[in-house]
Amino acid sequence: MSPPIAAAWPLSPGPRLHEGLSLRLRGCAGVGAGSPGGCGLLPLLRRLRAMVSWKGIYFLLALFLASFFGSIFMLSPFLPLMFVSPAWYRWITDRIVATWLTLPVALLEIVFGAKVVITGDGFIPGERSVIIMNHRTRMDWMFLWNCLLRYSYLRLEKICLKSSLKSVPGFGWAMQVAAFIFIQRKWEDDKNHFENMLDYFCDIHEPLQLLIFPEGTDLTGNNLDAIHDITVAYPQNIPQTEKHLLNGNFPKEIHFHVHRYPVQTLPTSREELQLWCQKRWEEKEERLQLFYEGEKYFDVTGRSIIPPCKSELRVLVVKCISLLYWTLFTLAMFVLLYLYSFVRWYCVTAVVIFVVQQKIFGGLEIIELARHRYFNKRQNGYGRKTE
């Protein structure tokens, strides 16, 4: 029996940047729209241009359209499979979602030139682990895909996210299908759901790498191989929120430092494990302080101890294929929607299904979990009768 894993680390979100736009129109009475100092359209456009950039618009629009059309035309056809074979449903949809996860990686590195540096222990591909990472920005979970594409399999990753994100069209629908764990940030309310989702993944023998940010999380069971403690840092610019990405403020470099702790090396008691976690957090804070005050490298070699499971050539091929596929797929969906009425009706029907099921049942991952528990009870009851 493996020891309980507690991530009782305080959040370290970094400074919050509060931004706003104040458009004060002064002395406009009797001033022509085109006159100097007037309140014409040109000053407004200049201010709007300062708020957004074509890079930010392209990045967010490309991700949204790919996730929206991907949910409608690639994921929704497999929803009935959930009730027939949950294992096959999970196998197929995890791989479809993983193809989309490669898109932000491709955009960040190919289009916007972000450099990724990974040092430390790296990953053992396919192992079951809990990933604990400092929460420097609201985008950390997305930037982590640049690391996992090289050292692991994106289809294995599950993320603990705020429950409000599941309502976002496209993104939220795909996350529901992927069975991400949505939480309310109140451990008393989230504990049962969290444990039920983990039990479900164990029952269907689904290996996963679970990324968690919240404090006070307890995991128990013998289905864990290691904990990956990841420290992420941005040596130049730090995009805190989606607004910074919209403004074209993409990270020029993303540095990951990985510490792998096999489950056999962890303390067995809850109290000792909490002390162990606190010690790891202190080390993380010291590591970040040395990073930002020094050469802005976790390791001057810029390499991990364990080599990545994919070569940089293979990663480049994956990124190029992803960028090409999702661009052509999005354009093709627009063409089909324009040409064929049945495609438009299918799109509307799928949108209604995604919205209504969440309103009634709470999300596709809830339905998937309920289906699994219901049939398990029936099978257990039938087994007792035959005995």
mmCIF file of C-alpha atoms in Angstrom:
data_model
loop_
_atom_site.group_PDB
_atom_site.id
_atom_site.type_symbol
_atom_site.label_atom_id
_atom_site.label_comp_id
_atom_site.label_asym_id
_atom_site.label_seq_id
_atom_site.Cartn_x
_atom_site.Cartn_y
_atom_site.Cartn_z
ATOM 1 C CA MET A 1 0.000 0.000 0.000
ATOM 2 C CA SER A 2 1.475 3.298 -1.041
ATOM 3 C CA PRO A 3 1.608 6.172 1.421
ATOM 4 C CA PRO A 4 -0.867 9.027 1.154
ATOM 5 C CA ILE A 5 0.391 11.854 -0.990
ATOM 6 C CA ALA A 6 -0.410 15.295 0.395
ATOM 7 C CA ALA A 7 0.210 18.467 -1.564
ATOM 8 C CA ALA A 8 -0.317 20.852 1.312
ATOM 9 C CA TRP A 9 1.695 23.610 -0.253
ATOM 10 C CA PRO A 10 0.635 27.249 -0.181
ATOM 11 C CA LEU A 11 -0.203 28.877 -3.455
ATOM 12 C CA SER A 12 2.416 31.121 -4.970
ATOM 13 C CA PRO A 13 0.564 32.909 -7.753
ATOM 14 C CA GLY A 14 2.877 35.880 -8.013
ATOM 15 C CA PRO A 15 1.748 39.484 -8.142
ATOM 16 C CA ARG A 16 -1.650 40.187 -9.577
ATOM 17 C CA LEU A 17 -1.737 42.841 -12.174
ATOM 18 C CA HIS A 18 -4.881 44.917 -12.291
ATOM 19 C CA GLU A 19 -5.255 46.631 -15.592
ATOM 20 C CA GLY A 20 -7.908 48.869 -16.960
ATOM 21 C CA LEU A 21 -8.516 51.257 -19.759
ATOM 22 C CA SER A 22 -9.790 54.732 -18.960
ATOM 23 C CA LEU A 23 -10.966 56.695 -21.945
ATOM 24 C CA ARG A 24 -11.577 60.254 -20.843
ATOM 25 C CA LEU A 25 -13.095 62.519 -23.407
ATOM 26 C CA ARG A 26 -12.256 66.060 -22.510
ATOM 27 C CA GLY A 27 -13.075 69.262 -24.328
ATOM 28 C CA CYS A 28 -15.122 67.473 -26.989
ATOM 29 C CA ALA A 29 -17.930 69.974 -27.160
ATOM 30 C CA GLY A 30 -17.812 71.734 -30.492
ATOM 31 C CA VAL A 31 -14.643 69.946 -31.575
ATOM 32 C CA GLY A 32 -14.675 68.158 -34.888
ATOM 33 C CA ALA A 33 -14.061 64.435 -35.020
ATOM 34 C CA GLY A 34 -10.998 64.903 -37.150
ATOM 35 C CA SER A 35 -9.517 67.882 -35.374
ATOM 36 C CA PRO A 36 -6.314 67.591 -33.324
ATOM 37 C CA GLY A 37 -7.027 66.734 -29.709
ATOM 38 C CA GLY A 38 -10.636 65.869 -30.586
ATOM 39 C CA CYS A 39 -12.498 62.733 -29.592
ATOM 40 C CA GLY A 40 -12.441 61.147 -33.044
ATOM 41 C CA LEU A 41 -12.026 57.519 -34.002
ATOM 42 C CA LEU A 42 -8.268 57.675 -34.543
ATOM 43 C CA PRO A 43 -7.272 58.161 -30.864
ATOM 44 C CA LEU A 44 -9.612 55.338 -29.865
ATOM 45 C CA LEU A 45 -8.115 53.002 -32.451
ATOM 46 C CA ARG A 46 -4.622 53.855 -31.254
ATOM 47 C CA ARG A 47 -5.560 52.962 -27.700
ATOM 48 C CA LEU A 48 -7.214 49.738 -28.788
ATOM 49 C CA ARG A 49 -4.103 48.868 -30.791
ATOM 50 C CA ALA A 50 -2.044 49.329 -27.645
ATOM 51 C CA MET A 51 -4.317 46.839 -25.848
ATOM 52 C CA VAL A 52 -4.215 44.019 -28.419
ATOM 53 C CA SER A 53 -1.869 42.712 -31.093
ATOM 54 C CA TRP A 54 -2.361 40.572 -34.159
ATOM 55 C CA LYS A 55 -0.231 37.873 -32.508
ATOM 56 C CA GLY A 56 -2.474 37.714 -29.456
ATOM 57 C CA ILE A 57 -5.663 37.734 -31.527
ATOM 58 C CA TYR A 58 -4.312 34.987 -33.803
ATOM 59 C CA PHE A 59 -3.178 32.820 -30.872
ATOM 60 C CA LEU A 60 -6.409 32.960 -28.880
ATOM 61 C CA LEU A 61 -8.666 32.801 -31.940
ATOM 62 C CA ALA A 62 -6.792 29.799 -33.355
ATOM 63 C CA LEU A 63 -7.058 27.932 -30.044
ATOM 64 C CA PHE A 64 -10.723 28.801 -29.581
ATOM 65 C CA LEU A 65 -11.834 27.849 -33.099
ATOM 66 C CA ALA A 66 -9.851 24.594 -33.013
ATOM 67 C CA SER A 67 -11.307 23.644 -29.617
ATOM 68 C CA PHE A 68 -14.839 24.677 -30.637
ATOM 69 C CA PHE A 69 -14.910 22.819 -33.956
ATOM 70 C CA GLY A 70 -12.918 19.940 -32.473
ATOM 71 C CA SER A 71 -15.498 19.495 -29.712
ATOM 72 C CA ILE A 72 -18.389 19.667 -32.195
ATOM 73 C CA PHE A 73 -17.093 17.566 -35.081
ATOM 74 C CA MET A 74 -14.383 15.340 -33.541
ATOM 75 C CA LEU A 75 -15.473 14.660 -29.958
ATOM 76 C CA SER A 76 -19.274 14.780 -29.970
ATOM 77 C CA PRO A 77 -19.670 11.819 -32.409
ATOM 78 C CA PHE A 78 -18.037 9.589 -29.771
ATOM 79 C CA LEU A 79 -20.237 10.673 -26.830
ATOM 80 C CA PRO A 80 -22.620 7.681 -27.209
ATOM 81 C CA LEU A 81 -19.616 5.372 -26.829
ATOM 82 C CA MET A 82 -19.463 6.460 -23.181
ATOM 83 C CA PHE A 83 -22.524 4.318 -22.441
ATOM 84 C CA VAL A 84 -21.341 1.330 -24.456
ATOM 85 C CA SER A 85 -17.663 1.044 -23.558
ATOM 86 C CA PRO A 86 -16.182 3.643 -21.174
ATOM 87 C CA ALA A 87 -12.673 2.246 -21.659
ATOM 88 C CA TRP A 88 -12.809 2.689 -25.450
ATOM 89 C CA TYR A 89 -14.475 6.070 -25.050
ATOM 90 C CA ARG A 90 -11.626 7.213 -22.809
ATOM 91 C CA TRP A 91 -8.958 5.711 -25.094
ATOM 92 C CA ILE A 92 -10.282 7.490 -28.192
ATOM 93 C CA THR A 93 -11.197 10.864 -26.705
ATOM 94 C CA ASP A 94 -7.924 11.178 -24.767
ATOM 95 C CA ARG A 95 -6.020 10.902 -28.020
ATOM 96 C CA ILE A 96 -8.249 13.368 -29.825
ATOM 97 C CA VAL A 97 -7.827 15.917 -27.029
ATOM 98 C CA ALA A 98 -4.064 15.284 -27.034
ATOM 99 C CA THR A 99 -3.888 16.322 -30.688
ATOM 100 C CA TRP A 100 -5.352 19.691 -29.707
ATOM 101 C CA LEU A 101 -2.910 20.052 -26.801
ATOM 102 C CA THR A 102 -0.072 20.075 -29.328
ATOM 103 C CA LEU A 103 -1.501 23.192 -31.014
ATOM 104 C CA PRO A 104 -0.568 25.789 -28.335
ATOM 105 C CA VAL A 105 2.879 24.180 -28.175
ATOM 106 C CA ALA A 106 3.270 24.616 -31.938
ATOM 107 C CA LEU A 107 2.025 28.204 -31.873
ATOM 108 C CA LEU A 108 4.257 29.229 -28.972
ATOM 109 C CA GLU A 109 7.433 27.677 -30.378
ATOM 110 C CA ILE A 110 7.073 27.847 -34.165
ATOM 111 C CA VAL A 111 5.030 31.008 -34.656
ATOM 112 C CA PHE A 112 6.151 33.096 -31.661
ATOM 113 C CA GLY A 113 9.625 31.648 -31.106
ATOM 114 C CA ALA A 114 9.382 30.624 -27.443
ATOM 115 C CA LYS A 115 12.397 28.688 -26.173
ATOM 116 C CA VAL A 116 11.875 25.769 -23.776
ATOM 117 C CA VAL A 117 14.596 24.645 -21.352
ATOM 118 C CA ILE A 118 14.101 21.515 -19.210
ATOM 119 C CA THR A 119 16.533 20.485 -16.493
ATOM 120 C CA GLY A 120 16.530 18.073 -13.582
ATOM 121 C CA ASP A 121 15.265 14.512 -13.491
ATOM 122 C CA GLY A 122 12.840 14.533 -16.394
ATOM 123 C CA PHE A 123 10.054 11.959 -16.725
ATOM 124 C CA ILE A 124 9.810 8.238 -17.196
ATOM 125 C CA PRO A 125 7.321 7.901 -20.074
ATOM 126 C CA GLY A 126 4.001 6.335 -19.180
ATOM 127 C CA GLU A 127 4.434 6.207 -15.422
ATOM 128 C CA ARG A 128 1.587 7.166 -13.105
ATOM 129 C CA SER A 129 2.446 10.308 -11.220
ATOM 130 C CA VAL A 130 1.230 13.409 -9.488
ATOM 131 C CA ILE A 131 2.659 16.622 -10.917
ATOM 132 C CA ILE A 132 2.960 19.507 -8.483
ATOM 133 C CA MET A 133 4.010 22.841 -9.937
ATOM 134 C CA ASN A 134 4.303 26.394 -8.674
ATOM 135 C CA HIS A 135 1.496 28.641 -9.885
ATOM 136 C CA ARG A 136 3.372 31.657 -11.246
ATOM 137 C CA THR A 137 0.758 32.725 -13.804
ATOM 138 C CA ARG A 138 -2.720 31.701 -14.903
ATOM 139 C CA MET A 139 -1.156 30.081 -17.987
ATOM 140 C CA ASP A 140 1.281 27.682 -16.268
ATOM 141 C CA TRP A 141 -0.870 24.625 -16.921
ATOM 142 C CA MET A 142 -0.859 25.342 -20.666
ATOM 143 C CA PHE A 143 2.873 26.053 -20.840
ATOM 144 C CA LEU A 144 3.506 22.695 -19.134
ATOM 145 C CA TRP A 145 2.428 20.986 -22.364
ATOM 146 C CA ASN A 146 5.683 22.180 -23.944
ATOM 147 C CA CYS A 147 7.489 20.039 -21.373
ATOM 148 C CA LEU A 148 5.199 17.006 -21.477
ATOM 149 C CA LEU A 149 5.287 16.816 -25.284
ATOM 150 C CA ARG A 150 9.004 16.029 -25.028
ATOM 151 C CA TYR A 151 9.136 13.901 -21.876
ATOM 152 C CA SER A 152 5.789 12.170 -21.623
ATOM 153 C CA TYR A 153 2.472 11.652 -23.407
ATOM 154 C CA LEU A 154 -0.041 14.477 -23.476
ATOM 155 C CA ARG A 155 -2.923 12.013 -23.531
ATOM 156 C CA LEU A 156 -2.051 10.947 -19.970
ATOM 157 C CA GLU A 157 -2.344 14.385 -18.395
ATOM 158 C CA LYS A 158 -5.340 15.328 -16.270
ATOM 159 C CA ILE A 159 -5.602 18.710 -14.588
ATOM 160 C CA CYS A 160 -7.395 20.006 -11.510
ATOM 161 C CA LEU A 161 -9.121 23.201 -12.613
ATOM 162 C CA LYS A 162 -11.683 25.666 -11.352
ATOM 163 C CA SER A 163 -15.185 24.408 -12.050
ATOM 164 C CA SER A 164 -16.123 27.671 -13.786
ATOM 165 C CA LEU A 165 -13.808 26.798 -16.701
ATOM 166 C CA LYS A 166 -16.001 23.909 -17.813
ATOM 167 C CA SER A 167 -18.605 26.434 -19.003
ATOM 168 C CA VAL A 168 -16.256 27.992 -21.580
ATOM 169 C CA PRO A 169 -17.428 26.984 -25.085
ATOM 170 C CA GLY A 170 -14.945 24.788 -26.882
ATOM 171 C CA PHE A 171 -12.229 24.689 -24.222
ATOM 172 C CA GLY A 172 -14.572 23.692 -21.402
ATOM 173 C CA TRP A 173 -16.403 21.100 -23.487
ATOM 174 C CA ALA A 174 -13.162 19.392 -24.487
ATOM 175 C CA MET A 175 -11.985 19.404 -20.862
ATOM 176 C CA GLN A 176 -15.224 17.734 -19.810
ATOM 177 C CA VAL A 177 -14.776 15.034 -22.441
ATOM 178 C CA ALA A 178 -11.166 14.583 -21.326
ATOM 179 C CA ALA A 179 -12.432 14.017 -17.752
ATOM 180 C CA PHE A 180 -10.397 16.794 -16.179
ATOM 181 C CA ILE A 181 -11.146 17.187 -12.484
ATOM 182 C CA PHE A 182 -13.093 20.385 -11.817
ATOM 183 C CA ILE A 183 -13.086 21.669 -8.255
ATOM 184 C CA GLN A 184 -14.733 24.444 -6.253
ATOM 185 C CA ARG A 185 -11.529 25.278 -4.325
ATOM 186 C CA LYS A 186 -13.229 24.125 -1.110
ATOM 187 C CA TRP A 187 -11.676 20.875 0.035
ATOM 188 C CA GLU A 188 -14.702 19.898 2.114
ATOM 189 C CA ASP A 189 -16.857 20.008 -1.034
ATOM 190 C CA ASP A 190 -14.245 18.668 -3.460
ATOM 191 C CA LYS A 191 -12.877 15.717 -1.476
ATOM 192 C CA ASN A 192 -15.523 13.148 -2.464
ATOM 193 C CA HIS A 193 -15.547 14.143 -6.133
ATOM 194 C CA PHE A 194 -11.764 14.145 -6.270
ATOM 195 C CA GLU A 195 -11.506 10.658 -4.763
ATOM 196 C CA ASN A 196 -14.345 9.316 -6.923
ATOM 197 C CA MET A 197 -12.619 10.496 -10.105
ATOM 198 C CA LEU A 198 -9.328 8.907 -9.050
ATOM 199 C CA ASP A 199 -11.093 5.635 -8.194
ATOM 200 C CA TYR A 200 -12.722 5.704 -11.620
ATOM 201 C CA PHE A 201 -9.388 6.073 -13.417
ATOM 202 C CA CYS A 202 -8.013 3.185 -11.365
ATOM 203 C CA ASP A 203 -11.047 0.977 -12.096
ATOM 204 C CA ILE A 204 -10.696 1.392 -15.864
ATOM 205 C CA HIS A 205 -6.887 0.986 -15.585
ATOM 206 C CA GLU A 206 -6.259 4.427 -17.010
ATOM 207 C CA PRO A 207 -2.688 5.622 -16.365
ATOM 208 C CA LEU A 208 -2.582 9.317 -15.705
ATOM 209 C CA GLN A 209 -0.319 12.151 -14.724
ATOM 210 C CA LEU A 210 -2.345 14.462 -12.523
ATOM 211 C CA LEU A 211 -1.400 18.137 -12.375
ATOM 212 C CA ILE A 212 -2.590 19.780 -9.175
ATOM 213 C CA PHE A 213 -2.300 23.328 -7.876
ATOM 214 C CA PRO A 214 -4.703 23.424 -4.864
ATOM 215 C CA GLU A 215 -3.512 23.080 -1.315
ATOM 216 C CA GLY A 216 -4.728 20.437 1.092
ATOM 217 C CA THR A 217 -4.997 17.617 -1.457
ATOM 218 C CA ASP A 218 -4.768 14.028 -0.273
ATOM 219 C CA LEU A 219 -4.236 11.057 -2.568
ATOM 220 C CA THR A 220 -4.225 7.474 -1.402
ATOM 221 C CA GLY A 221 -3.858 4.146 -3.100
ATOM 222 C CA ASN A 222 -1.342 1.860 -4.763
ATOM 223 C CA ASN A 223 -1.735 3.215 -8.281
ATOM 224 C CA LEU A 224 1.069 5.777 -8.108
ATOM 225 C CA ASP A 225 4.674 5.502 -9.245
ATOM 226 C CA ALA A 226 6.143 8.910 -8.420
ATOM 227 C CA ILE A 227 5.677 12.564 -7.628
ATOM 228 C CA HIS A 228 7.088 15.118 -10.064
ATOM 229 C CA ASP A 229 7.873 18.425 -8.395
ATOM 230 C CA ILE A 230 8.186 20.952 -11.215
ATOM 231 C CA THR A 231 9.439 24.489 -10.825
ATOM 232 C CA VAL A 232 8.613 26.808 -13.712
ATOM 233 C CA ALA A 233 10.195 30.206 -14.293
ATOM 234 C CA TYR A 234 10.205 32.892 -16.959
ATOM 235 C CA PRO A 235 13.571 34.699 -17.249
ATOM 236 C CA GLN A 236 12.351 37.590 -19.383
ATOM 237 C CA ASN A 237 8.687 38.476 -19.678
ATOM 238 C CA ILE A 238 5.920 36.885 -17.570
ATOM 239 C CA PRO A 239 2.438 36.754 -19.148
ATOM 240 C CA GLN A 240 0.225 36.711 -16.073
ATOM 241 C CA THR A 241 -3.218 36.374 -17.683
ATOM 242 C CA GLU A 242 -5.036 35.914 -20.972
ATOM 243 C CA LYS A 243 -4.991 39.715 -21.387
ATOM 244 C CA HIS A 244 -1.215 39.669 -21.622
ATOM 245 C CA LEU A 245 -1.385 37.020 -24.357
ATOM 246 C CA LEU A 246 -3.984 39.092 -26.199
ATOM 247 C CA ASN A 247 -1.534 41.987 -26.023
ATOM 248 C CA GLY A 248 1.110 39.785 -27.656
ATOM 249 C CA ASN A 249 3.157 39.363 -24.469
ATOM 250 C CA PHE A 250 4.271 35.764 -25.034
ATOM 251 C CA PRO A 251 7.061 34.206 -22.977
ATOM 252 C CA LYS A 252 10.375 34.316 -24.782
ATOM 253 C CA GLU A 253 11.747 31.507 -22.629
ATOM 254 C CA ILE A 254 10.112 28.925 -20.352
ATOM 255 C CA HIS A 255 12.335 27.037 -17.913
ATOM 256 C CA PHE A 256 11.242 23.842 -16.167
ATOM 257 C CA HIS A 257 13.175 22.103 -13.416
ATOM 258 C CA VAL A 258 11.932 18.617 -12.557
ATOM 259 C CA HIS A 259 12.484 16.640 -9.367
ATOM 260 C CA ARG A 260 11.203 13.077 -9.427
ATOM 261 C CA TYR A 261 10.449 11.361 -6.117
ATOM 262 C CA PRO A 262 9.623 7.629 -6.360
ATOM 263 C CA VAL A 263 6.667 6.734 -4.197
ATOM 264 C CA GLN A 264 8.804 4.280 -2.199
ATOM 265 C CA THR A 265 10.953 7.152 -0.883
ATOM 266 C CA LEU A 266 8.058 9.156 0.571
ATOM 267 C CA PRO A 267 7.138 9.255 4.265
ATOM 268 C CA THR A 268 4.313 6.978 5.328
ATOM 269 C CA SER A 269 2.536 9.083 7.954
ATOM 270 C CA ARG A 270 0.437 12.130 7.162
ATOM 271 C CA GLU A 271 2.340 14.360 9.608
ATOM 272 C CA GLU A 272 5.740 13.396 8.207
ATOM 273 C CA LEU A 273 4.462 13.852 4.691
ATOM 274 C CA GLN A 274 3.240 17.359 5.453
ATOM 275 C CA LEU A 275 6.679 18.248 6.793
ATOM 276 C CA TRP A 276 8.214 16.714 3.689
ATOM 277 C CA CYS A 277 5.981 18.861 1.469
ATOM 278 C CA GLN A 278 6.841 22.013 3.412
ATOM 279 C CA LYS A 279 10.531 21.243 2.970
ATOM 280 C CA ARG A 280 10.065 20.803 -0.782
ATOM 281 C CA TRP A 281 8.253 24.132 -0.968
ATOM 282 C CA GLU A 282 11.079 25.910 0.870
ATOM 283 C CA GLU A 283 13.537 24.406 -1.593
ATOM 284 C CA LYS A 284 11.367 25.592 -4.477
ATOM 285 C CA GLU A 285 11.311 29.159 -3.146
ATOM 286 C CA GLU A 286 15.089 29.137 -2.751
ATOM 287 C CA ARG A 287 15.474 27.738 -6.264
ATOM 288 C CA LEU A 288 13.311 30.493 -7.726
ATOM 289 C CA GLN A 289 15.170 33.179 -5.791
ATOM 290 C CA LEU A 290 18.518 31.938 -7.100
ATOM 291 C CA PHE A 291 17.070 31.758 -10.613
ATOM 292 C CA TYR A 292 15.862 35.345 -10.766
ATOM 293 C CA GLU A 293 18.812 36.826 -8.880
ATOM 294 C CA GLY A 294 21.459 34.837 -10.747
ATOM 295 C CA GLU A 295 22.050 33.736 -14.324
ATOM 296 C CA LYS A 296 18.366 32.851 -14.806
ATOM 297 C CA TYR A 297 19.116 29.179 -15.308
ATOM 298 C CA PHE A 298 18.185 26.294 -13.034
ATOM 299 C CA ASP A 299 21.133 24.353 -14.469
ATOM 300 C CA VAL A 300 23.832 25.877 -16.649
ATOM 301 C CA THR A 301 23.953 22.716 -18.751
ATOM 302 C CA GLY A 302 20.365 23.343 -19.873
ATOM 303 C CA ARG A 303 19.776 19.588 -19.990
ATOM 304 C CA SER A 304 17.899 17.061 -17.906
ATOM 305 C CA ILE A 305 19.469 14.005 -16.329
ATOM 306 C CA ILE A 306 16.976 11.691 -18.050
ATOM 307 C CA PRO A 307 16.904 12.293 -21.818
ATOM 308 C CA PRO A 308 13.533 13.085 -23.392
ATOM 309 C CA CYS A 309 11.556 10.228 -24.906
ATOM 310 C CA LYS A 310 11.203 12.182 -28.162
ATOM 311 C CA SER A 311 13.997 13.744 -30.191
ATOM 312 C CA GLU A 312 13.804 17.425 -31.095
ATOM 313 C CA LEU A 313 13.342 16.397 -34.727
ATOM 314 C CA ARG A 314 10.315 14.304 -33.814
ATOM 315 C CA VAL A 315 8.937 17.135 -31.675
ATOM 316 C CA LEU A 316 9.389 19.546 -34.589
ATOM 317 C CA VAL A 317 7.528 17.181 -36.926
ATOM 318 C CA VAL A 318 4.662 16.860 -34.429
ATOM 319 C CA LYS A 319 4.425 20.635 -34.070
ATOM 320 C CA CYS A 320 4.428 21.225 -37.829
ATOM 321 C CA ILE A 321 1.770 18.565 -38.433
ATOM 322 C CA SER A 322 -0.349 19.986 -35.614
ATOM 323 C CA LEU A 323 -0.157 23.525 -36.956
ATOM 324 C CA LEU A 324 -0.979 22.394 -40.487
ATOM 325 C CA TYR A 325 -3.791 20.043 -39.465
ATOM 326 C CA TRP A 326 -5.657 22.414 -37.160
ATOM 327 C CA THR A 327 -5.357 25.286 -39.647
ATOM 328 C CA LEU A 328 -6.800 23.212 -42.496
ATOM 329 C CA PHE A 329 -9.401 21.603 -40.213
ATOM 330 C CA THR A 330 -10.700 24.979 -39.028
ATOM 331 C CA LEU A 331 -10.909 26.333 -42.573
ATOM 332 C CA ALA A 332 -12.640 23.153 -43.759
ATOM 333 C CA MET A 333 -15.280 23.439 -41.037
ATOM 334 C CA PHE A 334 -16.084 27.002 -42.106
ATOM 335 C CA VAL A 335 -16.481 25.819 -45.699
ATOM 336 C CA LEU A 336 -18.759 22.916 -44.716
ATOM 337 C CA LEU A 337 -20.879 25.168 -42.512
ATOM 338 C CA TYR A 338 -21.292 27.574 -45.412
ATOM 339 C CA LEU A 339 -22.137 24.923 -48.015
ATOM 340 C CA TYR A 340 -24.350 22.409 -46.216
ATOM 341 C CA SER A 341 -27.393 23.039 -44.048
ATOM 342 C CA PHE A 342 -27.202 19.600 -42.357
ATOM 343 C CA VAL A 343 -23.711 20.509 -41.086
ATOM 344 C CA ARG A 344 -25.146 23.705 -39.592
ATOM 345 C CA TRP A 345 -27.969 21.756 -37.966
ATOM 346 C CA TYR A 346 -25.520 19.211 -36.576
ATOM 347 C CA CYS A 347 -23.389 22.020 -35.153
ATOM 348 C CA VAL A 348 -26.396 23.639 -33.472
ATOM 349 C CA THR A 349 -27.569 20.287 -32.079
ATOM 350 C CA ALA A 350 -24.143 19.499 -30.631
ATOM 351 C CA VAL A 351 -23.905 22.948 -29.012
ATOM 352 C CA VAL A 352 -27.346 22.464 -27.426
ATOM 353 C CA ILE A 353 -26.311 19.042 -26.102
ATOM 354 C CA PHE A 354 -23.105 20.402 -24.562
ATOM 355 C CA VAL A 355 -24.931 23.291 -22.898
ATOM 356 C CA VAL A 356 -28.022 21.418 -21.694
ATOM 357 C CA GLN A 357 -26.190 18.392 -20.265
ATOM 358 C CA GLN A 358 -24.036 20.679 -18.151
ATOM 359 C CA LYS A 359 -27.053 22.594 -16.868
ATOM 360 C CA ILE A 360 -28.880 19.383 -15.936
ATOM 361 C CA PHE A 361 -26.134 16.942 -14.927
ATOM 362 C CA GLY A 362 -23.137 19.186 -14.199
ATOM 363 C CA GLY A 363 -20.815 18.084 -16.989
ATOM 364 C CA LEU A 364 -19.845 15.135 -19.179
ATOM 365 C CA GLU A 365 -17.257 13.918 -16.682
ATOM 366 C CA ILE A 366 -20.048 13.677 -14.074
ATOM 367 C CA ILE A 367 -22.182 11.630 -16.470
ATOM 368 C CA GLU A 368 -19.221 9.380 -17.260
ATOM 369 C CA LEU A 369 -18.543 8.819 -13.570
ATOM 370 C CA ALA A 370 -22.233 8.186 -12.777
ATOM 371 C CA ARG A 371 -22.513 5.675 -15.621
ATOM 372 C CA HIS A 372 -19.481 3.784 -14.349
ATOM 373 C CA ARG A 373 -20.734 3.656 -10.752
ATOM 374 C CA TYR A 374 -24.233 2.576 -11.806
ATOM 375 C CA PHE A 375 -23.058 -0.367 -13.903
ATOM 376 C CA ASN A 376 -20.540 -1.355 -11.238
ATOM 377 C CA LYS A 377 -23.348 -1.617 -8.696
ATOM 378 C CA ARG A 378 -25.418 -3.696 -11.120
ATOM 379 C CA GLN A 379 -22.526 -6.041 -11.815
ATOM 380 C CA ASN A 380 -21.737 -6.411 -8.123
ATOM 381 C CA GLY A 381 -25.375 -7.078 -7.362
ATOM 382 C CA TYR A 382 -25.599 -9.666 -10.133
ATOM 383 C CA GLY A 383 -22.420 -11.344 -8.880
ATOM 384 C CA ARG A 384 -23.833 -11.704 -5.357
ATOM 385 C CA LYS A 385 -27.057 -13.214 -6.726
ATOM 386 C CA THR A 386 -25.195 -15.873 -8.753
ATOM 387 C CA GLU A 387 -23.189 -16.835 -5.679
#
